[in-house]
C-alpha positions as semicolon CSV with decimal commas, in nm:
position;residue;x (nm);y (nm);z (nm)
1;X;-0,016;0,028;0,021
2;X;0,171;0,325;-0,110
3;X;0,224;0,595;0,164
4;X;0,185;1,008;0,160
5;X;0,389;1,182;0,441
6;X;0,301;1,561;0,498
7;X;0,530;1,758;0,675
8;X;0,376;2,056;0,783
9;X;0,421;2,433;0,928
10;X;0,753;2,417;0,718
11;X;0,909;2,740;0,804
12;X;1,152;2,729;0,474
13;X;1,010;2,502;0,239
14;X;1,328;2,532;-0,004
15;X;1,586;2,485;0,253
16;X;1,389;2,160;0,383
17;X;1,353;2,022;0,060
18;X;1,711;2,023;-0,004
19;X;1,751;1,878;0,327
20;X;1,486;1,601;0,254
21;X;1,588;1,550;-0,109
22;X;1,963;1,441;0,090
23;X;1,801;1,243;0,352
24;X;1,552;1,016;0,073
25;X;1,837;0,978;-0,168
26;X;2,038;0,762;0,117
27;X;1,730;0,480;0,040
28;X;1,743;0,256;-0,243
29;X;1,437;0,323;-0,374
30;X;1,477;0,599;-0,694
31;X;1,354;0,961;-0,575
32;X;1,168;1,164;-0,816
33;X;1,131;1,592;-0,721
34;X;0,825;1,694;-0,894
35;X;0,810;2,073;-0,899
36;X;0,521;2,285;-1,044
37;X;0,732;2,455;-1,292
38;X;1,038;2,470;-1,471
39;X;1,187;2,791;-1,284
40;X;1,129;2,633;-0,951
41;X;1,346;2,275;-1,095
42;X;1,614;2,481;-1,208
43;X;1,650;2,633;-0,875
44;X;1,642;2,291;-0,708
45;X;1,866;2,182;-0,959
46;X;2,135;2,460;-0,885
47;X;2,057;2,417;-0,491
48;X;2,156;2,077;-0,518
49;X;2,460;2,125;-0,660
50;X;2,619;2,404;-0,395
51;X;2,419;2,315;-0,050
52;X;2,626;2,180;0,125
53;X;2,958;2,328;-0,029
54;X;3,169;2,061;0,049
55;X;2,911;1,778;-0,126
56;X;2,728;1,726;-0,443
57;X;2,440;1,511;-0,478
58;X;2,403;1,354;-0,843
59;X;2,095;1,385;-0,998
60;X;1,916;1,446;-1,337
61;X;1,651;1,616;-1,495
62;X;1,435;1,440;-1,663
63;X;1,237;1,507;-1,976
64;X;0,923;1,268;-1,909
65;X;0,921;1,184;-2,267
66;X;1,227;0,988;-2,219
67;X;1,272;0,673;-2,017
68;X;1,312;0,711;-1,649
69;X;1,676;0,788;-1,628
70;X;1,917;0,515;-1,430
71;X;2,199;0,521;-1,197
72;X;2,138;0,831;-1,019
73;X;1,975;0,861;-0,663
74;X;1,758;1,199;-0,760
75;X;1,564;1,248;-1,069
76;X;1,390;1,593;-1,132
77;X;1,079;1,667;-1,320
78;X;0,794;1,870;-1,404
79;X;0,525;1,858;-1,619
80;X;0,208;1,732;-1,741
81;X;0,024;1,484;-1,711
82;X;0,174;1,321;-1,433
83;X;0,425;1,025;-1,574
84;X;0,421;0,625;-1,546
85;X;0,718;0,571;-1,307
86;X;0,916;0,253;-1,209
87;X;0,804;0,019;-0,959
88;X;0,899;0,126;-0,579
89;X;0,955;0,516;-0,697
90;X;0,969;0,780;-0,391
91;X;0,822;1,138;-0,471
92;X;0,910;1,475;-0,334
93;X;0,559;1,633;-0,474
94;X;0,667;2,031;-0,453
95;X;0,358;2,081;-0,688
96;X;-0,046;2,107;-0,641
97;X;-0,046;1,766;-0,844
98;X;-0,233;1,476;-0,720
99;X;-0,016;1,159;-0,734
100;X;-0,305;0,964;-0,637
101;X;-0,383;1,002;-1,014
102;X;-0,088;0,835;-1,135
103;X;-0,080;0,484;-1,286
104;X;0,078;0,301;-1,103
105;X;0,089;0,522;-0,793
106;X;0,435;0,639;-0,647
107;X;0,515;0,371;-0,371
108;X;0,569;0,651;-0,133
109;X;0,457;1,077;-0,185
110;X;0,662;1,295;0,042
111;X;0,459;1,631;0,075
112;X;0,610;1,980;0,229
113;X;0,330;2,230;0,347
114;X;0,458;2,579;0,476
115;X;0,260;2,762;0,771
116;X;-0,024;2,988;0,528
117;X;-0,356;2,949;0,577
118;X;-0,409;2,868;0,175
119;X;-0,111;2,603;0,195
120;X;-0,272;2,423;0,479
121;X;-0,608;2,431;0,333
122;X;-0,441;2,287;0,009
123;X;-0,317;2,002;0,199
124;X;-0,612;1,922;0,373
125;X;-0,742;1,855;0,000
126;X;-0,444;1,648;-0,088
127;X;-0,458;1,459;0,250
128;X;-0,816;1,367;0,183
129;X;-0,732;1,282;-0,206
130;X;-0,445;1,037;-0,038
131;X;-0,709;0,866;0,204
132;X;-0,977;0,828;-0,017
133;X;-0,714;0,665;-0,275
134;X;-0,619;0,417;-0,009
135;X;-0,268;0,577;0,092
136;X;-0,166;0,510;0,381
137;X;-0,083;0,850;0,588
138;X;0,175;0,992;0,794
139;X;0,192;1,377;0,950
140;X;0,519;1,547;1,097
141;X;0,462;1,882;1,220
142;X;0,722;2,058;1,194
143;X;0,656;2,411;1,387
144;X;0,894;2,502;1,586
145;X;1,177;2,270;1,450
146;X;1,530;2,321;1,275
147;X;1,525;2,302;0,879
């Protein structure tokens, strides 16, 4: 059964995303970071090149009309519609897309949510959608925690 993990009340979503990518990339499952738009994808690409300054996390930008990249721990992409993924893929969803609609669904979806009322309302909608689709749900309140 797929899992959706929500990290809410994140004070700096961009910095938290970089940290979460580095942690998730240590797992054996492929990691796809799905962004809302190309500019966001390019910013994350640059951040992964230089943060931290002493390390580089191998990653590749995926054009979803091509085969899913192999041999890299992190794949970055954006677009529509949601692409088919290799079995066992973990998705860090930095978009408003609902991965409940992906076929096949990812093994796990990670959702980062800021603290604004709009972000929390949108997250509630995604939470309900994942629940209705049969995902196991996890929640981590990051309020007051270091990034």
